[in-house]
PDB file of C-alpha atoms in Angstrom:
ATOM      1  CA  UNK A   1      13.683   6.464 -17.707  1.00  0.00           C
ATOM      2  CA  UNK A   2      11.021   9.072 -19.078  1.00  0.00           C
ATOM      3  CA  UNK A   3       7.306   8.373 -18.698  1.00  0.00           C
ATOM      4  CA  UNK A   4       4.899  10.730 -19.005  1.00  0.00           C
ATOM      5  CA  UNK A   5       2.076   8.700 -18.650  1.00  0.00           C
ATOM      6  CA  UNK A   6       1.724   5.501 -15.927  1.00  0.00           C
ATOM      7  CA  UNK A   7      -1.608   3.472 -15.625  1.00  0.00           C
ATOM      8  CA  UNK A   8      -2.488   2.653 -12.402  1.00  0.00           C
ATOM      9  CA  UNK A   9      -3.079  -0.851 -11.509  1.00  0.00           C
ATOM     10  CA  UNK A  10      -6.211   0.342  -8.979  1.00  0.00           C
ATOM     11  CA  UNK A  11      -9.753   1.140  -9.352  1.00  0.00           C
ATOM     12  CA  UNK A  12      -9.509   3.360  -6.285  1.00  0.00           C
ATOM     13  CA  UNK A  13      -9.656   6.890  -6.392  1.00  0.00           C
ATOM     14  CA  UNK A  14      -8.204   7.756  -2.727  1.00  0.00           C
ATOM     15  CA  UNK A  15      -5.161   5.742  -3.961  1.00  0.00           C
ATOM     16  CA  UNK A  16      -4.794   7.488  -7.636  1.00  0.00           C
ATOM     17  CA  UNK A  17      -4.773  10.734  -5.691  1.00  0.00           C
ATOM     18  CA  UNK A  18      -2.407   9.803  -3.119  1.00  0.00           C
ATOM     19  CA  UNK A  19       0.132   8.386  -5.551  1.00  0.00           C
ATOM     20  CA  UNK A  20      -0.255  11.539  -8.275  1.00  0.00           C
ATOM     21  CA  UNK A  21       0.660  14.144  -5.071  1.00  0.00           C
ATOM     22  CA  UNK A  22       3.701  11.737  -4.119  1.00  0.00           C
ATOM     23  CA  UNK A  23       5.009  11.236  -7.688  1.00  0.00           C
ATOM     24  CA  UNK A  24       4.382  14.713  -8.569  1.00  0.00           C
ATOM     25  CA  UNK A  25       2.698  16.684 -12.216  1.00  0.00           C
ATOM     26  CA  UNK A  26       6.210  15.440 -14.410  1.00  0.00           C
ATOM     27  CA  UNK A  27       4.266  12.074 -14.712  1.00  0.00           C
ATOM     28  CA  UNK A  28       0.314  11.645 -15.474  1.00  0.00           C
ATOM     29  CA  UNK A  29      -1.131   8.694 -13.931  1.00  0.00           C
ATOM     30  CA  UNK A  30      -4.254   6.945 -15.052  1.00  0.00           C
ATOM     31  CA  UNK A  31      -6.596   5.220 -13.609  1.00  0.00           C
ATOM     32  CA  UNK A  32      -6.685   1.598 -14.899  1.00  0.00           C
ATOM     33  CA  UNK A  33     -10.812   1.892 -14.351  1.00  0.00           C
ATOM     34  CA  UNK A  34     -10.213   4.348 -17.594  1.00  0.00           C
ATOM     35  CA  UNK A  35      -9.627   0.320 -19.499  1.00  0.00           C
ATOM     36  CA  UNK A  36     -11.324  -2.118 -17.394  1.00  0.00           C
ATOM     37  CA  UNK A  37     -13.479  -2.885 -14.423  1.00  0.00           C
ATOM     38  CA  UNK A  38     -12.065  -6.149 -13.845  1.00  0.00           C
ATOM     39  CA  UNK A  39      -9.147  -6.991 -11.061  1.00  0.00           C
ATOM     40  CA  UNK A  40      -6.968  -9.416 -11.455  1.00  0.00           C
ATOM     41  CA  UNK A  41      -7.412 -12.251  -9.200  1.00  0.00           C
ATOM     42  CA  UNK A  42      -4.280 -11.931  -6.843  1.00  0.00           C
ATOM     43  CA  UNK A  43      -2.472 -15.520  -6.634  1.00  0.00           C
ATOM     44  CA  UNK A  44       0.677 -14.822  -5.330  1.00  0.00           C
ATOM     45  CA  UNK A  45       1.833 -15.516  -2.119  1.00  0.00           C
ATOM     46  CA  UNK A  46       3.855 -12.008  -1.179  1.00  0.00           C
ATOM     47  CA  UNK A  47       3.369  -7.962  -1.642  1.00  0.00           C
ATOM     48  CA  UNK A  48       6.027  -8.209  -4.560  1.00  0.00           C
ATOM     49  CA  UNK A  49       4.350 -11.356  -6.742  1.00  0.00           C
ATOM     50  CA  UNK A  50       0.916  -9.346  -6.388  1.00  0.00           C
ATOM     51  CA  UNK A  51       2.269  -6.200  -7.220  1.00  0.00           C
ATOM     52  CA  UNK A  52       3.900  -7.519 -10.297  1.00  0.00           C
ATOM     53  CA  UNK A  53       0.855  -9.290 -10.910  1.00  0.00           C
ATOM     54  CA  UNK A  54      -1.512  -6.340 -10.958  1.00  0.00           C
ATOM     55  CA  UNK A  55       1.300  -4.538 -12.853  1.00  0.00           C
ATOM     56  CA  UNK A  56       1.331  -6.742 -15.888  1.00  0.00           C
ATOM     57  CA  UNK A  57      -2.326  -7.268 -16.003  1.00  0.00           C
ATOM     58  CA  UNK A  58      -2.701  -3.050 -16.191  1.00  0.00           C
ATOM     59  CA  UNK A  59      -0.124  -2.566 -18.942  1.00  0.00           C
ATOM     60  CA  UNK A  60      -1.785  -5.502 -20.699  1.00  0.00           C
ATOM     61  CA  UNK A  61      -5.022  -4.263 -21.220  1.00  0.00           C
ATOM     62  CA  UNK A  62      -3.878  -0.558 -21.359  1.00  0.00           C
ATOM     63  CA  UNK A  63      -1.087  -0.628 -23.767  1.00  0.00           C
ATOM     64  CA  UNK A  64       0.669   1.669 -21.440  1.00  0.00           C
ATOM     65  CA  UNK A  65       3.625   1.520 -18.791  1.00  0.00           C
ATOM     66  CA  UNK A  66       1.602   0.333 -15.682  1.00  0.00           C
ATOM     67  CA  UNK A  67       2.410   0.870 -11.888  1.00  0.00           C
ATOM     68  CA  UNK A  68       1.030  -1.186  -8.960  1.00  0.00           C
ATOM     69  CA  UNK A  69       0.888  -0.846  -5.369  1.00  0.00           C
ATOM     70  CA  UNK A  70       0.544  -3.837  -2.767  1.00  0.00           C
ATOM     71  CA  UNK A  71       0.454  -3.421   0.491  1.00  0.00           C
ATOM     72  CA  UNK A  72      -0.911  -3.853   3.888  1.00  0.00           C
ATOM     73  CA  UNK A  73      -0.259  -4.866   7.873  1.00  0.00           C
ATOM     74  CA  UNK A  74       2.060  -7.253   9.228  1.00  0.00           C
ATOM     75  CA  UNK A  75       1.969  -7.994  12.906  1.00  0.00           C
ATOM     76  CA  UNK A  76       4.978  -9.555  13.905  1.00  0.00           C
ATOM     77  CA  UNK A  77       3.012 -11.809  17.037  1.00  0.00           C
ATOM     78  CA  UNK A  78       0.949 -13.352  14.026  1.00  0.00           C
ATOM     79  CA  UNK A  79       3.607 -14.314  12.045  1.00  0.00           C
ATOM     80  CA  UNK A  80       3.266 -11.431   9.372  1.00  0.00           C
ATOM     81  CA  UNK A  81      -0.579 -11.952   9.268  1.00  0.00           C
ATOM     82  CA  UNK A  82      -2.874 -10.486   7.997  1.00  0.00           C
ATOM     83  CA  UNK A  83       0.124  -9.800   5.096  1.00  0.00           C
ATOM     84  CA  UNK A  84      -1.119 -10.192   1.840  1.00  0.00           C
ATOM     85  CA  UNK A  85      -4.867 -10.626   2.943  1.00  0.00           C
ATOM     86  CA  UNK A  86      -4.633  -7.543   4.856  1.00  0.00           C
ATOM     87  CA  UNK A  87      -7.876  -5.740   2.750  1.00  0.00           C
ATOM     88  CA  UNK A  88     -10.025  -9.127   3.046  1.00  0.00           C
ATOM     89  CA  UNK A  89      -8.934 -10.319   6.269  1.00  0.00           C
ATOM     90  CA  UNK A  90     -12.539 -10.226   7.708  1.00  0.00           C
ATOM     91  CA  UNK A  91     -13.874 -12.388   4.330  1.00  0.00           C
ATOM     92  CA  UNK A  92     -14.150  -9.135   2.404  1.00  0.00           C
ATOM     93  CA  UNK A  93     -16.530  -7.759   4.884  1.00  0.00           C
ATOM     94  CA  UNK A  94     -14.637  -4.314   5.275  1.00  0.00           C
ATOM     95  CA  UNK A  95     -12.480  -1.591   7.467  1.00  0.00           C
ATOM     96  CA  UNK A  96     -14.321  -2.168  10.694  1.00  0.00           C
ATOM     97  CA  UNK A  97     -14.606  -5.856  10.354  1.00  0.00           C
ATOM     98  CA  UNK A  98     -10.641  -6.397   9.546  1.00  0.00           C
ATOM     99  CA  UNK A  99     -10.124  -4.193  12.709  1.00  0.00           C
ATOM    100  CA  UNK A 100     -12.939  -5.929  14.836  1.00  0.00           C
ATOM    101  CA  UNK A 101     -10.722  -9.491  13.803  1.00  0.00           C
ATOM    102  CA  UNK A 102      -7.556  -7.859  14.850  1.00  0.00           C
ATOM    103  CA  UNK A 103      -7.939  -6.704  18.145  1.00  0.00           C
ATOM    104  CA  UNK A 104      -9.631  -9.927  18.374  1.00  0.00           C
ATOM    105  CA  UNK A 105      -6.499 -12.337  17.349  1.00  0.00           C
ATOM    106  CA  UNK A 106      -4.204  -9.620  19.706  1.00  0.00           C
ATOM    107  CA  UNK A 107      -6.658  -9.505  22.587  1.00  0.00           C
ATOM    108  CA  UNK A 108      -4.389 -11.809  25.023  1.00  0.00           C
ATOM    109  CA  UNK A 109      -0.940  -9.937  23.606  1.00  0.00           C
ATOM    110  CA  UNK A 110       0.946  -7.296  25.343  1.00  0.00           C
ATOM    111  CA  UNK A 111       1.865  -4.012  24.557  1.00  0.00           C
ATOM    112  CA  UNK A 112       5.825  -5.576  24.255  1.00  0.00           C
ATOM    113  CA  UNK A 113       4.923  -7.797  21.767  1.00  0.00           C
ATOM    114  CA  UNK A 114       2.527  -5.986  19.330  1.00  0.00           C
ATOM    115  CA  UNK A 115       4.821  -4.995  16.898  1.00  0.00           C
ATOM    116  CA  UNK A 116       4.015  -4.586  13.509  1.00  0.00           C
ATOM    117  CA  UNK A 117       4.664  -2.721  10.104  1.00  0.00           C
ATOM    118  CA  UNK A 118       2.345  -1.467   7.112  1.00  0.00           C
ATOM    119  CA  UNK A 119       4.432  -2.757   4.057  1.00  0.00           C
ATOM    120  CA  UNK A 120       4.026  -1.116   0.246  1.00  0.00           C
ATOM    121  CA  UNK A 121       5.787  -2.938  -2.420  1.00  0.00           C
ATOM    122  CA  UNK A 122       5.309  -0.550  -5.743  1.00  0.00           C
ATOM    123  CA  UNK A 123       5.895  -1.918  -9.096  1.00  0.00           C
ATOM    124  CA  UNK A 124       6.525  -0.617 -12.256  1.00  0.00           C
ATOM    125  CA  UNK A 125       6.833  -2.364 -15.950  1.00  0.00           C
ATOM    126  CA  UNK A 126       7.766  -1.078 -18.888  1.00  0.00           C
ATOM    127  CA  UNK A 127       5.496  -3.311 -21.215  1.00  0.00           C
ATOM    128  CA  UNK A 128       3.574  -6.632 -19.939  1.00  0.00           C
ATOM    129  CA  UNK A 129       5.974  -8.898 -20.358  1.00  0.00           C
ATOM    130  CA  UNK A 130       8.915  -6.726 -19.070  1.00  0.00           C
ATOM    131  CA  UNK A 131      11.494  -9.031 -17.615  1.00  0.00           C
ATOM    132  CA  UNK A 132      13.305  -6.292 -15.222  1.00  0.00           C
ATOM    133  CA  UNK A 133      10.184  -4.557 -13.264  1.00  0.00           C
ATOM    134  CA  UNK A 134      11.580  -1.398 -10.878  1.00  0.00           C
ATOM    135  CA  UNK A 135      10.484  -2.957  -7.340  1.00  0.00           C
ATOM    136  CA  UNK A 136      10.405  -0.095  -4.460  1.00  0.00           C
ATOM    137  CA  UNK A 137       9.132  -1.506  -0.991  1.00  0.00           C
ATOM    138  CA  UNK A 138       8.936   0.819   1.621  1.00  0.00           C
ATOM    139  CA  UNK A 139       8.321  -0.257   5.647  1.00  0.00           C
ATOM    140  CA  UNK A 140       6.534   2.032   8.221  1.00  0.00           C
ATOM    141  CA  UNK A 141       7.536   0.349  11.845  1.00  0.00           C
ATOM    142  CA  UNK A 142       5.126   0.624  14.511  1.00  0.00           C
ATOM    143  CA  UNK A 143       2.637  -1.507  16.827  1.00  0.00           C
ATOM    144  CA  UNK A 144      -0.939  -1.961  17.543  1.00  0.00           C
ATOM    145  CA  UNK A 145      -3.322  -0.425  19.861  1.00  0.00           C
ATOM    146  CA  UNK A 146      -5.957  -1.750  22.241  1.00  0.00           C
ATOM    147  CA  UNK A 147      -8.484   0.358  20.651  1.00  0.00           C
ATOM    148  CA  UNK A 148      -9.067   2.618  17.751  1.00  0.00           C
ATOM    149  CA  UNK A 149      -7.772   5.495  17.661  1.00  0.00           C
ATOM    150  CA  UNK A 150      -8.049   9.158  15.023  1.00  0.00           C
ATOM    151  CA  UNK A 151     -10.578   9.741  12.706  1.00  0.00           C
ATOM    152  CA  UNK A 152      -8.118  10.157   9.617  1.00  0.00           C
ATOM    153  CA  UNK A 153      -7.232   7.808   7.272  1.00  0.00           C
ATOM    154  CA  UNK A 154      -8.587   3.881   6.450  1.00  0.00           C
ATOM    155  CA  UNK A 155      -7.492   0.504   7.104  1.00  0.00           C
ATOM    156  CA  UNK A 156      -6.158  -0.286   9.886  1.00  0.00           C
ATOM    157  CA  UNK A 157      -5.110   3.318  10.240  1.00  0.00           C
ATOM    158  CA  UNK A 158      -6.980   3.521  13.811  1.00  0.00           C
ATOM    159  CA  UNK A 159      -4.668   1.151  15.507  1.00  0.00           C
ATOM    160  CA  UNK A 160      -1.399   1.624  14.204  1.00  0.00           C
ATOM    161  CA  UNK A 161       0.391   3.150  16.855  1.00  0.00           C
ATOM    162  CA  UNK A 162       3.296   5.697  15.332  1.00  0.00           C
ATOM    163  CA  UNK A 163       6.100   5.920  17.542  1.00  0.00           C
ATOM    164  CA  UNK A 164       8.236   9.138  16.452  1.00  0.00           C
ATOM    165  CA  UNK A 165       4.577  10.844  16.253  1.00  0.00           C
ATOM    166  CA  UNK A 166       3.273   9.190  19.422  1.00  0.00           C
ATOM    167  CA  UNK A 167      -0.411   9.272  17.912  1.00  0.00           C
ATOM    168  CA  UNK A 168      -2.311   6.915  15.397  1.00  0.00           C
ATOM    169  CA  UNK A 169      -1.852   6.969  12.166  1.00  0.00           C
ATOM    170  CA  UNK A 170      -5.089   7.703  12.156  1.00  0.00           C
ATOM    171  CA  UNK A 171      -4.344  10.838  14.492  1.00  0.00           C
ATOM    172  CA  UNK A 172      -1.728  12.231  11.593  1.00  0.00           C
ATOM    173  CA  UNK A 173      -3.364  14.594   8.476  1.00  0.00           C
ATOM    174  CA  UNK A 174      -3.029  13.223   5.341  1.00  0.00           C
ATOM    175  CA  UNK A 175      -0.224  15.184   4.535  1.00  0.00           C
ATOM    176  CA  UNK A 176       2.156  14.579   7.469  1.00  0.00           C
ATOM    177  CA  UNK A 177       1.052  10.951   6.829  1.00  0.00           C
ATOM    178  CA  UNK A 178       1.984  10.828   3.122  1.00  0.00           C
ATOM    179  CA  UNK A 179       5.180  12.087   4.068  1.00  0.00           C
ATOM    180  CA  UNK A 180       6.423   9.646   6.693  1.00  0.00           C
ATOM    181  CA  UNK A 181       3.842   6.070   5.215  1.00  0.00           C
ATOM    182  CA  UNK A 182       5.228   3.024   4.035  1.00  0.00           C
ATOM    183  CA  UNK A 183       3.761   4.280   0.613  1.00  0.00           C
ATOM    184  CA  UNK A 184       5.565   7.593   0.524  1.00  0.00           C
ATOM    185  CA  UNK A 185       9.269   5.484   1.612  1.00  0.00           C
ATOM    186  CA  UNK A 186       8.302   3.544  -1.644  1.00  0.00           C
ATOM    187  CA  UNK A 187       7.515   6.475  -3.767  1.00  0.00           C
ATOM    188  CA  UNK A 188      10.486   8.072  -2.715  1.00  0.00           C
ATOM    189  CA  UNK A 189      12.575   5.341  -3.951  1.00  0.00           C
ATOM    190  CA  UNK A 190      10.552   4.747  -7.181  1.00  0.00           C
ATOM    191  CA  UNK A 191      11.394   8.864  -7.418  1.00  0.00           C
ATOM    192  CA  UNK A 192      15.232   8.287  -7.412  1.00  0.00           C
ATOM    193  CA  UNK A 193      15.000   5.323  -9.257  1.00  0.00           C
ATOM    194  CA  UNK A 194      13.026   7.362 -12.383  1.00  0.00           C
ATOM    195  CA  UNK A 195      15.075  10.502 -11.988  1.00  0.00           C
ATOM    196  CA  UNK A 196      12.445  12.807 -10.311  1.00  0.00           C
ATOM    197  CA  UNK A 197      13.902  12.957  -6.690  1.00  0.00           C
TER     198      UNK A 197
END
């Protein structure tokens, strides 16, 4: 497959310029803020129905092939929480609040049993009502911290403990972190899968 231009399903910068590094010049993406400043509201129940989701909704009001990311934390203690709700956990009330609740539902948990993984699922359609989307998830194992930790990155960054780095993922530059995330395993695959890898 051959496409030189992708809209982003995301209004965020940080992301558009994380994803155009990882997918590399061949392909131009767009910012779906260049169409709309509306989001989709995001019903589904998993990182793959909201990433189709926000995939369709992009190519539909941008006429163009459309790529989404959906991702976030799932701690394996909590039952895969705060999953899908990993950006609003807190009520929408930010980075240090979602942290703040974290350490807060883990505070009785030992180090044993606070695994957890950042999950990405990327999608990609052709058209809005493209019955085969490509579907790339990528998983970045690790557990979390008793306290923050780094002063790179967002999200829950601070207390995602990395073990083959032993540091935060907040500890890691953005560049040795986009090349070992749960986003960059997904781009990688969505490389092979469109010929660039």
């Amino acid at each position: 497959m051959n496409f030189q231009q992708l809209v982003l399903a995301s209004h965020n910068a940080g992301k558009l310029k994380e994803l155009q590094a990882m997918l590399g010049q061949s392909v131009q993406l767009r910012s779906i803020g260049e169409f709309s400043q509306v989001e989709p509201e995001e019903t589904g129940l998993s990182f793959v129905e909201n990433a189709i989701l926000k995939a369709r909704n992009a190519a539909r009001i941008s006429g163009l092939p459309a790529l989404a990311d959906d991702s976030g934390l799932a701690v394996d203690c909590l039952g895969g929480a705060p999953g899908i709700y990993s950006a609003r956990y807190a009520d929408g009330q930010g980075d240090a609040a979602n942290n703040a609740k974290l350490l807060d539902a883990l505070k009785n948990v030992p180090q044993a049993e606070r695994t957890a993984q950042f999950v990405c699922v990327l999608a990609l359609v052709r058209h809005a009502d493209d019955p085969l989307p490509i579907l790339c998830e990528g998983l970045w194992q690790g557990s979390i911290l008793f306290k923050a930790s780094g002063e790179h990155g967002f999200g829950y960054d601070p207390l995602f403990w990395v073990p083959e780095r032993d540091c935060s993922s907040a500890d890691l530059t953005p560049a040795d972190k986009n090349q070992i995330s749960h986003r960059a395993r997904a781009m990688a695959l969505l490389r092979q899968r469109l010929g660039l890898a």
